[in-house]
Amino acid sequence: MSSAANGNDSKKFKGDIRSPCAPSRVIHVRKLPNDINEAEVISLGLPFGKVTNLLMLKGKNQAFLEMNTEEAAQTMVTYYSSVTPVIRNHPIFMQYSNHKELKTDNSPNQVRAQAALQAVNAVQTGSMTLGAVDPSGLTGPSPVLRVIVENLFYPVTLDVLHQIFSKFGTVLKVITFTKNNQFQALLQFVDGLTAQHAKLALDGQNIYNGCCTLRISFSKLTSLNVKYNNDKSRDYTRPDLPTGDSQPTIEHHALAAAFGLTIPGVPGTFASLAIPGAAAAAAAASRLGFPVFPGTHCVMLVSNLNPEVSSSQSLTDLESVYGDVLRVKIMFNKKENALIQMSDGTQAQLAMSHLNGQKLYGRPLRITLSKHTTVQMPREGHEDQGLTKDYSNSPLHRFKKPGSKNYSNIFPPSSTLHLSNIPPLVVEDDLKMLFASNGALVKNFKFFQKDRKMALIQMGSVEEAIESLIQFHNHDLGENHHLRVSFSKSII
C-alpha cells in the first residue's frame, strides 16, 4: 500500500529530512522564504512535467510537490542537484519524499494551493481563454514568443537564447534585433503549447545572476520568415539558407503585435535560476561583436599545479577549450603557480568557472582572477628559462573566427571527449589504442553515424579525460589531419 501525505498530519513530514529517499513522484521542498506563494513553488516543477498536487507547510517553510510521473520527478531532482534554485534570494533545497502520493484536505491553505494548480494546468492544457486574441481569429497561444532582455549587463546572443529555450521543446526559428535600445528576439516553437510551457517557466527569470532578465510575451505572428542563417537570425529547418550580409529587416507593426497572458494568482516572474551552459555561450557572445563587459580581467592566477608535469603548453591546451590563450607565465620561484592571459574577460571567467577545482595530474586546480591585467614578456636580455610563452598568433585558437560552431560546443570537463577531423582511414581500434597509450582507461567509443569524421570516446574518469585532451588535441593522425578534442555533453 502506498504511503500518502495528508495536510492535517504535519508530524509525518519530519521523516522527510532524513537520509535520501528512493525516487518518488512526491518531492519535498525545504527552506522556502516566509512570503512564498503557491505559484512560485509550482513554477519549480513546471519545466519538468505536469504538477498534479501541492501541499504547502508555510509555518515550516516547506512544501510537497507531486509530479504526474516518477520520471518527471527524477529529472527535476537531478537537475536541481546541480543547479540550486533560488527564490527571492533564498537558496531552496529539495529531495524525494518518502511519501508516494499526496492526499490533501479542504483547509484554506489547501484550497489556495488547488486553485493555483488549476490555473496553471488550465494554461498548460490550453483550456483557458487568452487575455487577447488577434484579428485573424487565433484561439490558442501563438507558437512564436517575443523575448525582451532587460538589464543587459552581459552579452546575450541567438545561441544563448536557443540553448535556454530548447530545453522546453524544439525551437524552429529565431530572429534577434534591437528596438528602442533593447535587445529582443522572436522564437518559433513547433506548437503553441510548447511556447506556453517555455513562457510560464522562463518569464521574469535571469539568465545570469542579477541581470539579463527575460520578459516574454506571445507574438501575434504564427510563423517567422527567416531569409538568412547568421548570428542575427536562424532557421533550424533550413540549413541551406545563405548567411547574408546584414540583419534581415522586420516590419515594425509585426514586432509591435504581441499580447500578454494573465493567470489569476500566477505572477509573471519567479525564481532567478542560473541556466546551465548559458555562461558558456557568453564567451561566444563577446566574440560576436558585443563589447567585453567592464570590471573583468583576462588574466587568471592558477595555483596548486604539479610542477613535475605541468607546462605552459599543457595549460594552454586545457584552457583553450574555453577561450583563446594569449600568454602563459609559470612563476620562476614557485612553479606550482602560473599566470594565464585569455583573449578577453568573458573567456577568463568561463575558464575559471569550469576548471577551478578540477584535478590535473593528481592535484585540484585553484583558479582566481589575477590583479595583473596583462602577462608581461621578459625584457630583452632577461631570459626566464622559457617559462613565459606567447601564444597570441597560435594557429590552434578555437574562437578566432566569428560565429564558429566552437562557441556552441563549450561544456564542463567530463569523462566523454568529442573527437573531430578524423581521416577516413583511421578506424575505432586506432583511436582506442592512441588514447590508451598514455595509460588511461578507454571505457567506450562511438563514431557519429552521419559523419565518421567525428566520434565520442569515454575515458575512465574526468581527470583522465582532461589529461587525454591535453595529450592528444592537435595530434597528427596523418594525411594532414590534426585531431580536434573537446569535452562532450553527451554520454555514450
Short mmCIF file of C-alpha atoms in Angstrom, two decimals, residues 201-368:
data_model
loop_
_atom_site.label_atom_id
_atom_site.label_comp_id
_atom_site.label_asym_id
_atom_site.label_seq_id
_atom_site.Cartn_x
_atom_site.Cartn_y
_atom_site.Cartn_z
CA ALA A 201 8.83 28.69 -16.82
CA LEU A 202 11.12 31.46 -18.09
CA ASP A 203 9.24 34.76 -17.97
CA GLY A 204 10.91 37.01 -15.41
CA GLN A 205 13.90 34.73 -14.98
CA ASN A 206 17.52 35.95 -15.06
CA ILE A 207 19.93 34.30 -17.48
CA TYR A 208 22.87 35.33 -15.30
CA ASN A 209 22.83 36.20 -11.60
CA GLY A 210 21.13 39.54 -11.07
CA CYS A 211 20.93 40.58 -14.73
CA CYS A 212 19.75 39.75 -18.27
CA THR A 213 16.11 39.35 -17.24
CA LEU A 214 13.76 37.64 -19.71
CA ARG A 215 10.43 39.39 -20.39
CA ILE A 216 8.33 37.07 -22.55
CA SER A 217 5.00 37.56 -24.34
CA PHE A 218 3.17 35.80 -27.16
CA SER A 219 3.56 37.27 -30.63
CA LYS A 220 0.62 37.70 -32.98
CA LEU A 221 2.82 36.19 -35.65
CA THR A 222 2.22 32.47 -36.06
CA SER A 223 5.29 31.86 -38.23
CA LEU A 224 8.62 33.59 -38.78
CA ASN A 225 10.08 34.24 -42.22
CA VAL A 226 13.86 33.83 -41.94
CA LYS A 227 15.96 34.65 -45.01
CA TYR A 228 19.46 34.21 -43.60
CA ASN A 229 21.28 31.88 -41.21
CA ASN A 230 23.76 34.01 -39.28
CA ASP A 231 24.33 35.41 -35.79
CA LYS A 232 21.14 37.53 -36.03
CA SER A 233 18.65 35.03 -37.44
CA ARG A 234 18.43 31.27 -37.85
CA ASP A 235 16.03 28.78 -39.43
CA TYR A 236 16.99 25.41 -37.99
CA THR A 237 14.78 23.66 -40.56
CA ARG A 238 16.70 25.23 -43.49
CA PRO A 239 20.47 24.75 -43.05
CA ASP A 240 20.87 25.63 -46.75
CA LEU A 241 20.00 29.33 -46.27
CA PRO A 242 22.71 31.89 -47.13
CA THR A 243 24.44 33.85 -44.38
CA GLY A 244 23.58 37.22 -45.96
CA ASP A 245 25.45 40.45 -45.40
CA SER A 246 23.18 42.12 -42.87
CA GLN A 247 20.41 41.57 -40.39
CA PRO A 248 17.05 40.84 -42.07
CA THR A 249 14.54 43.63 -41.68
CA ILE A 250 11.40 43.00 -39.66
CA GLU A 251 8.34 45.15 -40.14
CA HIS A 252 7.64 47.33 -37.12
CA HIS A 253 3.92 46.58 -36.99
CA ALA A 254 4.72 42.86 -36.80
CA LEU A 255 7.08 43.44 -33.89
CA ALA A 256 4.56 45.59 -32.06
CA ALA A 257 1.93 42.85 -32.31
CA ALA A 258 2.41 40.98 -29.05
CA PHE A 259 -0.14 40.20 -26.40
CA GLY A 260 0.12 39.22 -22.75
CA LEU A 261 -1.28 36.25 -20.88
CA THR A 262 -2.53 36.82 -17.36
CA ILE A 263 -3.27 33.97 -14.97
CA PRO A 264 -5.04 34.77 -11.71
CA GLY A 265 -2.69 34.02 -8.81
CA VAL A 266 0.29 33.25 -11.02
CA PRO A 267 2.86 36.07 -11.10
CA GLY A 268 4.73 36.93 -14.25
CA THR A 269 8.11 36.29 -12.69
CA PHE A 270 9.64 33.66 -10.50
CA ALA A 271 12.95 32.46 -9.11
CA SER A 272 16.18 33.61 -10.66
CA LEU A 273 17.69 30.33 -11.74
CA ALA A 274 21.05 30.02 -13.47
CA ILE A 275 20.74 28.18 -16.78
CA PRO A 276 23.45 25.50 -17.17
CA GLY A 277 25.58 26.13 -20.18
CA ALA A 278 24.39 29.69 -20.69
CA ALA A 279 27.64 31.01 -19.26
CA ALA A 280 29.39 29.00 -21.94
CA ALA A 281 27.53 30.89 -24.62
CA ALA A 282 28.59 34.19 -23.06
CA ALA A 283 32.11 33.54 -24.28
CA ALA A 284 30.72 33.33 -27.77
CA ALA A 285 28.71 36.48 -27.28
CA SER A 286 31.65 38.72 -26.56
CA ARG A 287 33.34 37.46 -29.71
CA LEU A 288 30.34 38.17 -31.92
CA GLY A 289 30.58 41.92 -31.88
CA PHE A 290 29.46 42.67 -28.32
CA PRO A 291 31.83 44.72 -26.18
CA VAL A 292 33.61 42.87 -23.40
CA PHE A 293 31.77 43.82 -20.26
CA PRO A 294 33.60 46.07 -17.83
CA GLY A 295 35.07 45.19 -14.47
CA THR A 296 36.66 41.91 -15.50
CA HIS A 297 40.25 40.96 -16.10
CA CYS A 298 41.50 38.50 -18.64
CA VAL A 299 44.44 37.23 -16.55
CA MET A 300 43.97 34.24 -14.22
CA LEU A 301 46.20 33.01 -11.43
CA VAL A 302 46.35 29.20 -11.50
CA SER A 303 47.84 27.57 -8.40
CA ASN A 304 48.41 24.08 -6.94
CA LEU A 305 49.94 22.85 -10.20
CA ASN A 306 52.03 19.70 -10.26
CA PRO A 307 55.39 21.22 -11.30
CA GLU A 308 56.81 17.84 -12.36
CA VAL A 309 54.45 17.52 -15.32
CA SER A 310 52.68 20.86 -15.82
CA SER A 311 53.98 23.06 -18.64
CA SER A 312 52.85 26.21 -20.37
CA GLN A 313 51.77 24.05 -23.33
CA SER A 314 49.65 21.69 -21.21
CA LEU A 315 47.94 24.66 -19.51
CA THR A 316 47.30 26.27 -22.89
CA ASP A 317 45.79 23.09 -24.34
CA LEU A 318 43.37 22.82 -21.39
CA GLU A 319 42.40 26.49 -21.02
CA SER A 320 41.96 26.89 -24.79
CA VAL A 321 38.77 24.80 -24.58
CA TYR A 322 37.13 27.90 -23.04
CA GLY A 323 38.86 30.73 -24.90
CA ASP A 324 41.94 31.79 -26.82
CA VAL A 325 45.07 31.80 -24.64
CA LEU A 326 47.40 34.71 -25.42
CA ARG A 327 50.21 34.23 -22.89
CA VAL A 328 51.24 31.84 -20.10
CA LYS A 329 53.82 32.52 -17.42
CA ILE A 330 54.93 29.84 -14.94
CA MET A 331 56.39 31.50 -11.84
CA PHE A 332 60.17 31.28 -11.63
CA ASN A 333 60.40 30.84 -7.85
CA LYS A 334 57.14 28.96 -7.34
CA LYS A 335 56.43 26.66 -10.24
CA GLU A 336 53.13 25.48 -8.69
CA ASN A 337 51.73 28.84 -9.85
CA ALA A 338 51.11 30.28 -13.30
CA LEU A 339 49.53 33.37 -14.88
CA ILE A 340 47.34 32.80 -17.94
CA GLN A 341 46.11 35.66 -20.13
CA MET A 342 42.95 34.99 -22.16
CA SER A 343 41.67 36.94 -25.13
CA ASP A 344 39.03 38.73 -23.04
CA GLY A 345 37.46 38.85 -19.59
CA THR A 346 34.48 36.67 -20.50
CA GLN A 347 36.76 33.82 -21.53
CA ALA A 348 38.76 34.12 -18.31
CA GLN A 349 35.56 33.97 -16.23
CA LEU A 350 34.38 30.98 -18.24
CA ALA A 351 37.64 29.03 -17.90
CA MET A 352 37.78 29.82 -14.20
CA SER A 353 34.20 28.66 -13.54
CA HIS A 354 34.66 25.38 -15.43
CA LEU A 355 38.18 24.42 -14.35
CA ASN A 356 38.52 25.63 -10.74
CA GLY A 357 38.66 22.50 -8.55
CA GLN A 358 39.22 20.07 -11.44
CA LYS A 359 42.11 17.66 -10.96
CA LEU A 360 45.16 17.98 -13.22
CA TYR A 361 47.98 15.48 -12.76
CA GLY A 362 46.68 14.47 -9.34
CA ARG A 363 46.12 17.96 -7.92
CA PRO A 364 42.92 20.04 -7.81
CA LEU A 365 43.46 23.31 -9.68
CA ARG A 366 42.88 26.57 -7.83
CA ILE A 367 41.98 29.40 -10.20
CA THR A 368 41.23 33.03 -9.37
#
